[in-house]
């Protein structure tokens, strides 16, 4: 609860005013039936018009106070709950942005989206409901009970029998519904993850004609959610009529006994109308409370899920970095006996005993079968993951000693699965450097062989990229991503298979341009084609998490069997294609 105090304090006035204003409604609700009974007993019975008018005016005044209190209460409760959730949402999003790759691996994206939307909405609703009902329901319950007891204690005994029964029904509702709401929220989570995966990859789905499969998969998840929602709702649905029945029977018993008392002359007529109203008030305040509890139970499941995100330990921070002010200066890279596995309990290491050095400004090529650990290896340089054993040094300093900002500013990386964001091409490129002149933007786009095709678009650099970059081709997207990384003018540039969709001639031009634009930058190029790394100063050949060959193209061709295999098989393929 302590965590949420910070979201309440700025809106404390609203948090206090809302329930207090609601209380004015209670005063009215409890007083009005009594005033009504006075009119009937004294005014109507004695034909005293002036008494009726006096008490009537009093009732109008009270009703006005109730309106003001009700509207004010509704206003402040809405304000408090909306502001509370908005701040919480901000913090939650900020927390997720801090997540390391490893942290993100723990939650699915869909689940994070559900937590940030649906779960927060649930909480907002309950906070609002709570502020409106917190004083009102108990206030009405106590007020109406006192009035009923003081008016006719004998009749009021009926209620004292019903209250424990209803309370038991509410307790039952709470205990059985709570776990079911947790399950329901999980199912919503799964559904959202499914929708997200299917929609972001809708093109793949279509190209593999998997629409029917996706529909069936969705239908199954939707059915699952429907069933668990119905299960939770069935409890609510069955509890409600039971409560209504209890309320109606109680009213009946009261009217029956009250009628007899009136006939016997032991009770004025007006008292019975007031009394029945109090009975209804007592029981409906209990029902309102049960609704608050019920939604509270649902929101508790959501709070738990929000807490999970908030409590996640960011496993990769620069809090203990020894050289926070240090910038990457030269771009020298050294791996010292590095081993790595994605999770602590995994037996198998994805990287084993990797050691190599790259001098500043040099080009290193990495080649190897898929799954051999190439991406994993380069991700350790900008600290997207931390090593399990050994050290990665940049300019002779352990990467864990840099501030993450300085390290990542010094290391430009074009990921294998790269993305553009909605916005213009220029805006996308400026991610690399917001201050860059248009001249520089274009220069880097030229180096990445992107300038020409960008200018061929009607709007040039102002062309809007659609969400997910769907209106540019794969090769164009790759080139824009390279230009974006170049604008950072990094000391180390990592290209993870980032020219796979670019034709060989254009790729050669990009490499050529690197010699001039990025003369002093250390470049690491992961590639499938030997042609892409042939000119590198050093080539690493990887297999199953190990480096099995290291040297120039000529050296490897002479000494490394795996490299020879790749080289000759690719050469044969090319010959077949050209023949
Ligand atoms: P490459 O880039 O050479 O194709 P990767 O470095 O992507 O290889 O993957 C190496 C191994 O690590 C593979 O077996 C892959 O399944 C595994 N792997 C990659 N990413 C993750 C991850 N986020 N969590 C767990 N295992 C992973």
Coordinates of C-alpha atoms and ligand atoms in Angstrom, one line a residue:
X1 CA 0.0 0.0 0.0
X2 CA 2.9 2.3 0.8
X3 CA 3.8 2.3 -2.9
X4 CA 0.4 3.9 -3.8
X5 CA 0.7 6.7 -1.2
X6 CA 2.7 8.7 -3.7
X7 CA -0.2 8.6 -6.2
X8 CA -2.7 9.7 -3.6
X9 CA -0.8 12.6 -1.9
X10 CA -0.9 15.1 -4.8
X11 CA -4.7 14.7 -5.0
X12 CA -5.3 14.3 -1.3
X13 CA -8.0 17.0 -1.3
X14 CA -10.0 15.2 -3.9
X15 CA -9.5 11.9 -2.0
X16 CA -10.9 13.4 1.2
X17 CA -13.6 15.6 -0.3
X18 CA -15.2 12.9 -2.4
X19 CA -16.3 10.6 0.5
X20 CA -17.0 13.5 2.8
X21 CA -19.4 15.1 0.2
X22 CA -21.0 11.8 -0.4
X23 CA -21.7 11.7 3.3
X24 CA -24.1 14.7 2.9
X25 CA -26.2 12.4 0.7
X26 CA -26.4 10.0 3.6
X27 CA -27.7 12.6 6.0
X28 CA -30.5 13.5 3.5
X29 CA -31.3 9.8 2.7
X30 CA -31.7 9.0 6.4
X31 CA -33.6 12.2 7.4
X32 CA -36.0 12.4 4.4
X33 CA -38.2 9.3 5.3
X34 CA -38.4 10.5 8.9
X35 CA -39.6 14.0 7.8
X36 CA -42.0 12.3 5.4
X37 CA -43.5 10.3 8.3
X38 CA -43.8 13.4 10.4
X39 CA -45.8 15.1 7.6
X40 CA -48.1 12.1 7.4
X41 CA -48.5 11.6 11.2
X42 CA -48.8 15.3 12.2
X43 CA -49.6 17.3 9.1
X44 CA -51.9 15.1 7.1
X45 CA -53.6 13.5 10.1
X46 CA -54.3 17.0 11.7
X47 CA -55.0 18.8 8.4
X48 CA -52.2 21.2 9.4
X49 CA -51.1 22.9 6.1
X50 CA -48.6 25.2 7.6
X51 CA -46.8 22.2 9.3
X52 CA -46.8 20.4 5.9
X53 CA -45.3 23.4 4.2
X54 CA -42.6 24.0 6.9
X55 CA -41.5 20.4 6.9
X56 CA -41.8 20.2 3.1
X57 CA -39.5 23.2 2.7
X58 CA -37.0 21.5 5.0
X59 CA -37.2 18.5 2.8
X60 CA -36.5 20.6 -0.3
X61 CA -33.5 22.2 1.4
X62 CA -32.2 18.8 2.3
X63 CA -32.6 17.6 -1.3
X64 CA -30.6 20.6 -2.6
X65 CA -27.8 19.8 -0.2
X66 CA -27.9 16.2 -1.4
X67 CA -27.6 17.3 -5.0
X68 CA -24.6 19.5 -4.3
X69 CA -23.0 16.7 -2.2
X70 CA -23.8 14.1 -4.8
X71 CA -22.4 16.0 -7.8
X72 CA -19.4 17.2 -5.8
X73 CA -18.7 13.7 -4.6
X74 CA -19.0 12.3 -8.1
X75 CA -16.7 15.0 -9.5
X76 CA -14.0 14.6 -6.9
X77 CA -14.1 10.8 -7.0
X78 CA -13.7 10.8 -10.8
X79 CA -10.9 13.4 -10.6
X80 CA -9.0 11.5 -7.8
X81 CA -9.3 8.1 -9.5
X82 CA -8.4 9.3 -13.0
X83 CA -5.4 11.3 -11.8
X84 CA -4.2 8.4 -9.5
X85 CA -4.3 5.9 -12.4
X86 CA -2.7 8.3 -14.9
X87 CA 0.3 8.8 -12.6
X88 CA 0.5 5.1 -11.9
X89 CA 0.4 4.4 -15.7
X90 CA 3.2 6.8 -16.3
X91 CA 5.4 5.2 -13.7
X92 CA 4.5 1.7 -14.9
X93 CA 5.4 2.6 -18.5
X94 CA 8.7 4.2 -17.3
X95 CA 9.5 1.0 -15.4
X96 CA 8.9 -1.2 -18.4
X97 CA 11.2 1.1 -20.4
X98 CA 13.9 0.5 -17.9
X99 CA 13.6 -3.3 -18.3
X100 CA 16.6 -5.1 -19.6
X101 CA 16.2 -7.6 -22.5
X102 CA 16.2 -10.3 -19.9
X103 CA 13.4 -8.7 -17.9
X104 CA 11.3 -8.3 -21.1
X105 CA 11.9 -12.0 -21.9
X106 CA 10.1 -12.8 -18.6
X107 CA 6.8 -11.1 -19.5
X108 CA 5.1 -11.3 -22.9
X109 CA 4.5 -8.0 -24.6
X110 CA 0.8 -8.8 -24.7
X111 CA 0.8 -9.3 -20.9
X112 CA 2.5 -6.0 -20.4
X113 CA 0.0 -4.3 -22.6
X114 CA -2.9 -5.8 -20.6
X115 CA -1.3 -4.7 -17.4
X116 CA -0.9 -1.2 -18.7
X117 CA -4.5 -0.9 -20.0
X118 CA -7.1 -3.4 -18.7
X119 CA -5.6 -3.9 -15.2
X120 CA -5.2 -0.2 -14.6
X121 CA -8.7 0.5 -15.8
X122 CA -10.0 -2.1 -13.3
X123 CA -8.1 -0.3 -10.5
X124 CA -9.4 3.1 -11.6
X125 CA -13.0 1.9 -11.5
X126 CA -12.6 0.5 -8.0
X127 CA -10.8 3.6 -6.6
X128 CA -13.7 5.7 -7.9
X129 CA -16.3 3.3 -6.6
X130 CA -14.6 3.1 -3.2
X131 CA -14.5 6.9 -2.9
X132 CA -18.2 7.1 -3.6
X133 CA -19.2 4.2 -1.4
X134 CA -16.6 4.2 1.4
X135 CA -18.5 6.4 3.7
X136 CA -21.9 6.4 2.0
X137 CA -22.7 2.7 2.4
X138 CA -21.6 2.2 6.0
X139 CA -23.1 5.7 6.8
X140 CA -26.4 4.8 5.3
X141 CA -26.3 1.4 7.0
X142 CA -25.6 2.8 10.5
X143 CA -27.9 5.8 10.0
X144 CA -30.9 3.8 8.8
X145 CA -30.3 1.1 11.5
X146 CA -30.4 3.7 14.3
X147 CA -33.5 5.4 12.9
X148 CA -35.2 2.0 12.5
X149 CA -34.3 0.9 16.0
X150 CA -35.4 4.2 17.6
X151 CA -38.6 4.2 15.7
X152 CA -39.6 0.7 16.6
X153 CA -37.2 -1.6 18.3
X154 CA -39.5 -4.6 18.1
X155 CA -40.0 -4.4 14.3
X156 CA -36.2 -3.8 13.9
X157 CA -35.4 -7.2 15.3
X158 CA -36.3 -8.7 11.9
X159 CA -33.4 -6.9 10.3
X160 CA -31.0 -8.1 12.9
X161 CA -31.8 -11.7 11.8
X162 CA -31.3 -10.9 8.1
X163 CA -28.0 -8.9 8.4
X164 CA -25.9 -11.9 9.4
X165 CA -27.4 -14.0 6.6
X166 CA -26.6 -11.4 4.0
X167 CA -23.1 -10.9 5.4
X168 CA -22.5 -14.6 5.1
X169 CA -23.7 -14.4 1.4
X170 CA -21.3 -11.5 0.8
X171 CA -18.4 -13.4 2.4
X172 CA -19.1 -16.4 0.3
X173 CA -19.1 -14.2 -2.8
X174 CA -15.8 -12.8 -1.9
X175 CA -14.0 -16.0 -1.1
X176 CA -15.2 -17.9 -4.2
X177 CA -15.0 -15.0 -6.7
X178 CA -11.5 -13.7 -5.9
X179 CA -9.5 -16.6 -7.3
X180 CA -11.8 -16.8 -10.3
X181 CA -11.1 -13.1 -11.2
X182 CA -7.4 -13.8 -11.0
X183 CA -7.9 -16.6 -13.5
X184 CA -10.0 -14.4 -15.7
X185 CA -7.4 -11.7 -15.8
X186 CA -4.8 -14.3 -16.8
X187 CA -7.0 -15.5 -19.7
X188 CA -7.4 -11.8 -20.9
X189 CA -3.7 -11.7 -20.8
X190 CA -3.3 -14.8 -23.0
X191 CA -5.9 -13.5 -25.4
X192 CA -4.1 -10.1 -25.7
X193 CA -0.8 -11.8 -26.3
X194 CA -2.3 -13.9 -28.9
X195 CA -4.0 -11.0 -30.7
X196 CA -0.8 -9.0 -30.5
X197 CA 1.3 -11.8 -32.0
X198 CA -1.2 -12.5 -34.7
X199 CA -1.8 -8.9 -35.7
X200 CA 1.8 -7.8 -35.8
X201 CA 2.7 -10.8 -37.9
X202 CA -0.5 -10.6 -40.0
X203 CA 1.6 -10.6 -43.2
X204 CA 3.4 -13.8 -42.4
X205 CA 0.0 -15.3 -41.4
X206 CA -1.4 -14.4 -44.8
X207 CA 1.6 -15.5 -46.8
X208 CA 1.5 -18.9 -45.2
X209 CA -2.3 -19.0 -45.6
X210 CA -2.6 -19.7 -41.9
X211 CA -5.7 -17.5 -41.4
X212 CA -7.9 -20.5 -40.5
X213 CA -5.3 -21.8 -38.0
X214 CA -5.1 -18.3 -36.4
X215 CA -8.9 -18.1 -36.3
X216 CA -9.2 -21.5 -34.6
X217 CA -6.4 -20.6 -32.1
X218 CA -8.2 -17.3 -31.3
X219 CA -11.5 -19.0 -31.0
X220 CA -10.1 -21.5 -28.5
X221 CA -8.6 -18.7 -26.4
X222 CA -11.7 -16.6 -26.6
X223 CA -13.9 -19.5 -25.6
X224 CA -11.6 -20.1 -22.7
X225 CA -12.0 -16.5 -21.6
X226 CA -15.7 -16.6 -22.0
X227 CA -16.0 -19.7 -19.9
X228 CA -13.9 -18.4 -17.1
X229 CA -15.7 -15.0 -17.2
X230 CA -19.1 -16.8 -17.0
X231 CA -17.9 -18.9 -14.1
X232 CA -16.9 -15.8 -12.2
X233 CA -20.1 -14.0 -13.2
X234 CA -22.3 -16.9 -12.4
X235 CA -21.4 -16.5 -8.7
X236 CA -22.3 -12.8 -8.9
X237 CA -25.4 -13.6 -10.8
X238 CA -26.6 -16.2 -8.3
X239 CA -25.7 -14.1 -5.3
X240 CA -27.7 -11.1 -6.4
X241 CA -31.2 -12.7 -6.6
X242 CA -30.6 -14.3 -3.2
X243 CA -29.9 -10.9 -1.8
X244 CA -33.0 -9.4 -3.5
X245 CA -35.1 -12.2 -2.2
X246 CA -33.9 -11.6 1.4
X247 CA -34.7 -7.9 1.0
X248 CA -38.2 -8.5 -0.3
X249 CA -39.1 -11.1 2.3
X250 CA -37.8 -8.8 5.1
X251 CA -40.0 -5.9 3.7
X252 CA -43.0 -8.3 3.6
X253 CA -42.5 -9.4 7.2
X254 CA -42.1 -5.8 8.3
X255 CA -45.2 -4.6 6.4
X256 CA -47.2 -7.6 7.8
X257 CA -46.2 -6.9 11.4
X258 CA -46.3 -3.1 11.0
X259 CA -49.8 -3.4 9.5
X260 CA -51.0 -5.4 12.6
X261 CA -49.4 -2.8 14.9
X262 CA -51.2 0.0 13.0
X263 CA -54.6 -1.8 13.2
X264 CA -54.0 -2.4 16.9
X265 CA -53.3 1.4 17.2
X266 CA -49.8 0.9 18.5
X267 CA -48.0 2.6 15.6
X268 CA -48.8 5.7 13.5
X269 CA -49.3 5.1 9.7
X270 CA -46.4 7.4 8.7
X271 CA -43.9 5.4 10.7
X272 CA -44.5 2.3 8.6
X273 CA -43.6 4.1 5.3
X274 CA -40.5 5.5 6.9
X275 CA -39.6 2.1 8.4
X276 CA -39.9 0.2 5.2
X277 CA -37.7 2.8 3.5
X278 CA -35.1 2.3 6.2
X279 CA -35.2 -1.5 5.8
X280 CA -34.6 -1.1 2.1
X281 CA -31.8 1.3 2.8
X282 CA -30.1 -1.0 5.3
X283 CA -30.2 -4.0 2.9
X284 CA -29.3 -2.0 -0.2
X285 CA -26.3 -0.5 1.6
X286 CA -25.2 -4.0 2.3
X287 CA -25.6 -4.9 -1.4
X288 CA -23.7 -1.8 -2.4
X289 CA -20.9 -2.9 -0.1
X290 CA -20.9 -6.3 -1.6
X291 CA -20.5 -4.7 -5.0
X292 CA -17.5 -2.7 -3.8
X293 CA -16.0 -5.8 -2.3
X294 CA -16.6 -7.8 -5.4
X295 CA -15.0 -5.2 -7.7
X296 CA -12.3 -4.8 -5.0
X297 CA -11.5 -8.5 -5.3
X298 CA -11.2 -8.1 -9.0
X299 CA -9.0 -5.1 -8.7
X300 CA -6.8 -6.9 -6.1
X301 CA -6.0 -9.4 -8.9
X302 CA -5.0 -6.4 -11.0
X303 CA -3.0 -4.8 -8.3
X304 CA -1.1 -8.0 -7.8
X305 CA -0.2 -8.0 -11.5
X306 CA 0.8 -4.3 -11.5
X307 CA 3.0 -5.1 -8.4
X308 CA 4.7 -7.9 -10.3
X309 CA 5.9 -5.4 -12.9
X310 CA 6.8 -2.8 -10.3
X311 CA 8.7 -5.3 -8.2
X312 CA 10.7 -6.7 -11.1
X313 CA 14.3 -6.3 -10.3
X314 CA 16.0 -4.5 -13.2
X315 CA 18.8 -7.0 -13.6
X316 CA 21.0 -4.8 -15.7
X317 CA 21.8 -1.3 -14.3
X318 CA 24.7 1.0 -14.2
X319 CA 24.2 1.9 -10.5
X320 CA 27.6 0.4 -9.5
X321 CA 29.4 1.6 -12.6
X322 CA 32.9 2.9 -11.6
X323 CA 33.5 5.2 -14.5
X324 CA 30.1 6.8 -15.1
X325 CA 31.5 9.9 -16.8
X326 CA 33.7 8.0 -19.2
X327 CA 32.8 8.1 -22.9
X328 CA 33.8 5.5 -25.5
X329 CA 36.8 7.2 -27.1
X330 CA 38.5 4.8 -29.5
X331 CA 36.4 1.7 -30.0
X332 CA 38.8 -1.0 -29.0
X333 CA 37.0 -4.2 -28.1
X334 CA 38.3 -7.1 -26.1
X335 CA 36.6 -10.3 -25.0
X336 CA 38.3 -12.0 -22.1
X337 CA 37.3 -15.6 -21.7
X338 CA 33.6 -14.8 -22.0
X339 CA 30.9 -17.4 -21.4
X340 CA 27.2 -16.7 -21.5
X341 CA 23.8 -18.4 -20.9
X342 CA 20.4 -16.8 -21.1
X343 CA 19.2 -18.0 -17.8
X344 CA 21.0 -18.9 -14.6
X345 CA 19.6 -22.4 -14.4
X346 CA 20.3 -23.3 -18.1
X347 CA 23.0 -26.0 -18.2
X348 CA 24.1 -25.3 -21.7
X349 CA 26.1 -22.2 -22.4
X350 CA 25.3 -20.2 -25.5
X351 CA 28.8 -18.8 -25.6
X352 CA 31.9 -20.6 -24.2
X353 CA 35.3 -19.2 -23.5
X354 CA 35.3 -16.5 -26.1
X355 CA 38.5 -14.4 -26.3
X356 CA 39.5 -12.0 -29.0
X357 CA 40.6 -8.4 -29.5
X358 CA 39.7 -5.8 -32.1
X359 CA 41.8 -2.7 -32.6
X360 CA 40.1 0.7 -33.2
X361 CA 38.9 1.4 -36.7
X362 CA 39.3 -2.2 -37.8
X363 CA 36.6 -4.3 -39.5
X364 CA 35.7 -7.7 -38.1
X365 CA 33.4 -10.1 -39.8
X366 CA 31.6 -12.9 -38.0
X367 CA 30.3 -15.9 -39.8
X368 CA 28.8 -19.1 -38.7
X369 CA 25.7 -21.3 -38.8
X370 CA 22.4 -20.0 -37.4
X371 CA 22.1 -20.4 -33.7
X372 CA 25.9 -20.5 -33.3
X373 CA 25.8 -17.4 -31.0
X374 CA 26.7 -14.6 -33.3
X375 CA 23.9 -12.2 -32.2
X376 CA 24.4 -13.2 -28.6
X377 CA 28.1 -12.3 -28.8
X378 CA 27.6 -8.8 -30.2
X379 CA 24.8 -8.0 -27.8
X380 CA 27.2 -8.2 -25.0
X381 CA 29.1 -5.2 -26.3
X382 CA 26.4 -2.5 -25.7
X383 CA 25.3 -4.6 -22.6
X384 CA 22.0 -5.7 -23.9
X385 CA 22.8 -8.7 -21.8
X386 CA 25.6 -9.2 -19.2
X387 CA 28.3 -11.8 -19.4
X388 CA 27.9 -14.9 -17.2
X389 CA 31.7 -15.3 -16.9
X390 CA 34.7 -13.4 -18.1
X391 CA 34.8 -9.7 -19.2
X392 CA 34.0 -7.6 -22.2
X393 CA 36.2 -4.5 -22.4
X394 CA 35.7 -1.4 -24.5
X395 CA 38.8 0.8 -24.6
X396 CA 40.3 -1.3 -21.9
X397 CA 37.4 -0.7 -19.5
X398 CA 34.8 -3.3 -18.5
X399 CA 31.5 -2.4 -20.2
X400 CA 29.8 -2.7 -16.7
X401 CA 31.9 0.3 -15.6
X402 CA 30.4 2.7 -18.2
X403 CA 27.1 4.4 -17.7
X404 CA 24.6 2.6 -19.9
X405 CA 23.9 5.9 -21.7
X406 CA 27.6 6.6 -22.5
X407 CA 28.3 3.0 -23.5
X408 CA 25.3 2.8 -25.8
X409 CA 25.9 6.2 -27.3
X410 CA 29.3 4.9 -28.3
X411 CA 28.1 1.7 -29.8
X412 CA 25.7 1.8 -32.8
X413 CA 23.9 -1.4 -33.4
X414 CA 21.7 -2.4 -36.3
X415 CA 19.7 -5.3 -35.0
X416 CA 18.8 -8.3 -37.1
X417 CA 15.1 -7.6 -36.5
X418 CA 15.2 -3.8 -36.9
X419 CA 12.2 -1.5 -36.7
X420 CA 11.2 1.9 -37.9
X421 CA 8.7 4.0 -36.0
X422 CA 5.7 5.9 -37.2
X423 CA 6.8 9.4 -38.2
X424 CA 8.7 10.8 -41.2
X425 CA 11.9 9.3 -42.6
X426 CA 13.8 12.3 -41.3
X427 CA 12.4 11.9 -37.8
X428 CA 13.3 8.3 -37.9
X429 CA 16.9 9.0 -39.0
X430 CA 17.2 11.7 -36.3
X431 CA 16.9 9.1 -33.6
X432 CA 20.6 8.8 -34.2
X433 CA 21.2 12.5 -33.6
X434 CA 18.5 15.1 -33.1
X435 CA 20.8 18.0 -33.7
X436 CA 22.3 16.8 -37.0
X437 CA 22.0 19.2 -39.9
X438 CA 20.0 18.2 -42.9
X439 CA 23.3 17.9 -44.8
X440 CA 24.6 15.4 -42.3
X441 CA 21.3 13.4 -42.4
X442 CA 21.6 13.2 -46.2
X443 CA 25.3 12.3 -46.1
X444 CA 24.7 9.4 -43.8
X445 CA 21.7 8.3 -45.9
X446 CA 24.0 8.4 -48.9
X447 CA 26.6 6.2 -47.2
X448 CA 23.8 3.7 -46.4
X449 CA 22.7 3.9 -50.0
X450 CA 19.3 5.2 -48.9
X451 CA 19.4 8.8 -50.2
X452 CA 18.6 7.9 -53.8
X453 CA 15.4 5.9 -53.1
X454 CA 14.3 8.4 -50.4
X455 CA 14.4 11.2 -52.9
X456 CA 12.5 9.1 -55.4
X457 CA 9.5 9.2 -53.0
X458 CA 7.2 12.1 -53.7
X459 CA 7.7 13.6 -50.2
X460 CA 11.4 12.7 -49.9
X461 CA 12.6 12.8 -46.4
X462 CA 9.2 13.9 -45.2
X463 CA 7.6 10.6 -46.3
X464 CA 5.6 9.2 -43.5
X465 CA 6.6 5.8 -42.3
X466 CA 3.6 3.7 -41.3
X467 CA 3.6 1.9 -38.0
X468 CA 6.0 -1.0 -38.3
X469 CA 7.5 0.5 -41.4
X470 CA 5.2 -1.4 -43.7
X471 CA 5.4 1.1 -46.6
X472 CA 9.1 0.6 -47.4
X473 CA 10.7 -2.6 -48.7
X474 CA 12.8 -4.9 -46.5
X475 CA 16.0 -3.7 -48.1
X476 CA 15.0 -0.1 -47.9
X477 CA 14.1 -0.5 -44.2
X478 CA 17.5 -2.1 -43.6
X479 CA 19.3 0.8 -45.3
X480 CA 17.3 3.4 -43.3
X481 CA 18.2 1.6 -40.1
X482 CA 21.9 1.7 -41.1
X483 CA 21.7 5.4 -41.8
X484 CA 20.0 5.9 -38.4
X485 CA 22.9 4.1 -36.7
X486 CA 25.5 6.0 -38.8
X487 CA 24.1 9.4 -37.6
X488 CA 25.1 8.4 -34.1
X489 CA 28.6 8.5 -35.3
X490 CA 29.4 5.6 -33.1
X491 CA 32.9 4.5 -32.2
X492 CA 31.8 0.9 -32.6
X493 CA 29.2 -0.1 -35.3
X494 CA 27.6 -3.5 -35.2
X495 CA 25.7 -4.7 -38.2
X496 CA 23.8 -7.9 -37.4
X497 CA 23.0 -9.4 -40.7
X498 CA 21.6 -6.0 -41.6
X499 CA 22.1 -6.1 -45.3
X500 CA 20.5 -9.5 -45.9
X501 CA 17.7 -7.9 -47.9
X502 CA 20.0 -5.7 -49.9
X503 CA 21.4 -6.8 -53.3
X504 CA 25.1 -7.6 -53.4
X505 CA 26.1 -4.6 -55.5
X506 CA 24.4 -2.1 -53.2
X507 CA 25.8 -3.9 -50.2
X508 CA 29.3 -3.5 -51.7
X509 CA 28.6 0.2 -52.1
X510 CA 27.6 0.5 -48.4
X511 CA 30.8 -1.2 -47.4
X512 CA 32.8 1.1 -49.7
X513 CA 31.2 4.1 -48.1
X514 CA 32.2 3.0 -44.6
X515 CA 35.8 3.5 -45.6
X516 CA 35.2 7.2 -45.9
X517 CA 32.3 8.0 -43.5
X518 CA 33.4 5.7 -40.7
X519 CA 37.1 5.6 -41.1
X520 CA 37.9 5.5 -37.4
X521 CA 34.9 3.5 -36.3
X522 CA 35.4 -0.2 -35.3
X523 CA 33.0 -2.2 -37.4
X524 CA 31.6 -5.6 -36.6
X525 CA 29.7 -7.2 -39.4
X526 CA 27.7 -10.4 -38.9
X527 CA 26.9 -11.9 -42.3
X528 CA 25.6 -15.0 -44.1
X529 CA 27.6 -14.4 -47.3
X530 CA 31.3 -14.7 -47.2
X531 CA 31.4 -11.9 -49.8
X532 CA 30.1 -9.5 -47.1
X533 CA 33.1 -10.1 -44.8
X534 CA 35.8 -11.0 -47.3
X535 CA 37.7 -7.7 -47.0
X536 CA 37.5 -7.6 -43.2
X537 CA 40.7 -7.2 -41.2
X538 CA 39.7 -10.2 -39.2
X539 CA 37.0 -12.8 -39.5
X540 CA 35.7 -14.9 -36.6
X541 CA 34.1 -18.2 -37.5
X542 CA 31.6 -19.4 -34.9
X543 CA 30.1 -22.8 -34.3
X544 CA 28.0 -23.9 -31.3
X545 CA 29.0 -21.0 -29.1
X546 CA 32.7 -21.2 -29.8
X547 CA 35.2 -19.5 -32.0
X548 CA 36.6 -22.2 -34.3
X549 CA 38.6 -20.0 -36.6
X550 CA 40.0 -16.5 -36.6
X551 CA 42.1 -14.6 -39.2
X552 CA 41.9 -12.9 -42.6
X553 CA 40.0 -14.4 -45.5
X554 CA 43.2 -15.8 -47.0
X555 CA 44.4 -17.2 -43.7
X556 CA 41.1 -18.9 -43.0
X557 CA 40.8 -20.2 -46.5
X558 CA 44.2 -21.9 -46.0
X559 CA 43.7 -23.2 -42.5
X560 CA 40.0 -23.3 -41.3
X561 CA 38.0 -26.3 -42.6
X562 CA 34.6 -24.9 -41.6
X563 CA 35.4 -21.6 -43.4
X564 CA 36.5 -23.5 -46.5
X565 CA 33.2 -25.5 -46.5
X566 CA 31.2 -22.3 -46.3
X567 CA 33.3 -20.6 -49.0
X568 CA 33.2 -23.4 -51.5
X569 CA 29.5 -24.2 -51.0
X570 CA 28.6 -20.5 -51.5
X571 CA 30.9 -20.3 -54.6
X572 CA 29.3 -23.3 -56.1
X573 CA 25.8 -21.9 -55.5
X574 CA 26.7 -18.7 -57.2
X575 CA 28.2 -20.5 -60.2
X576 CA 25.0 -22.5 -60.5
X577 CA 22.9 -19.4 -60.3
X578 CA 25.0 -17.5 -62.9
X579 CA 25.0 -20.6 -65.2
Ligands
LIG1 P1 22.9 -16.6 -34.3 O1 22.9 -15.1 -34.2 O2 24.3 -17.2 -34.5 O3 21.9 -17.2 -35.2 P2 21.9 -16.5 -31.6 O4 23.0 -15.7 -30.8 O5 20.7 -15.7 -32.0 O6 22.6 -17.2 -32.8 O7 21.4 -17.7 -30.7 C1 22.3 -18.6 -30.0 C2 21.5 -19.5 -29.2 O8 20.9 -18.8 -28.1 C3 20.4 -20.2 -29.9 O9 20.4 -21.6 -29.5 C4 19.1 -19.5 -29.5 O10 18.0 -20.4 -29.5 C5 19.5 -19.0 -28.1 N1 18.8 -17.8 -27.8 C6 18.8 -16.6 -28.5 N2 18.1 -15.6 -27.9 C7 17.6 -16.2 -26.8 C8 16.8 -15.6 -25.7 N3 16.4 -14.3 -25.7 N4 16.5 -16.4 -24.7 C9 16.9 -17.7 -24.7 N5 17.7 -18.3 -25.6 C10 18.1 -17.5 -26.7

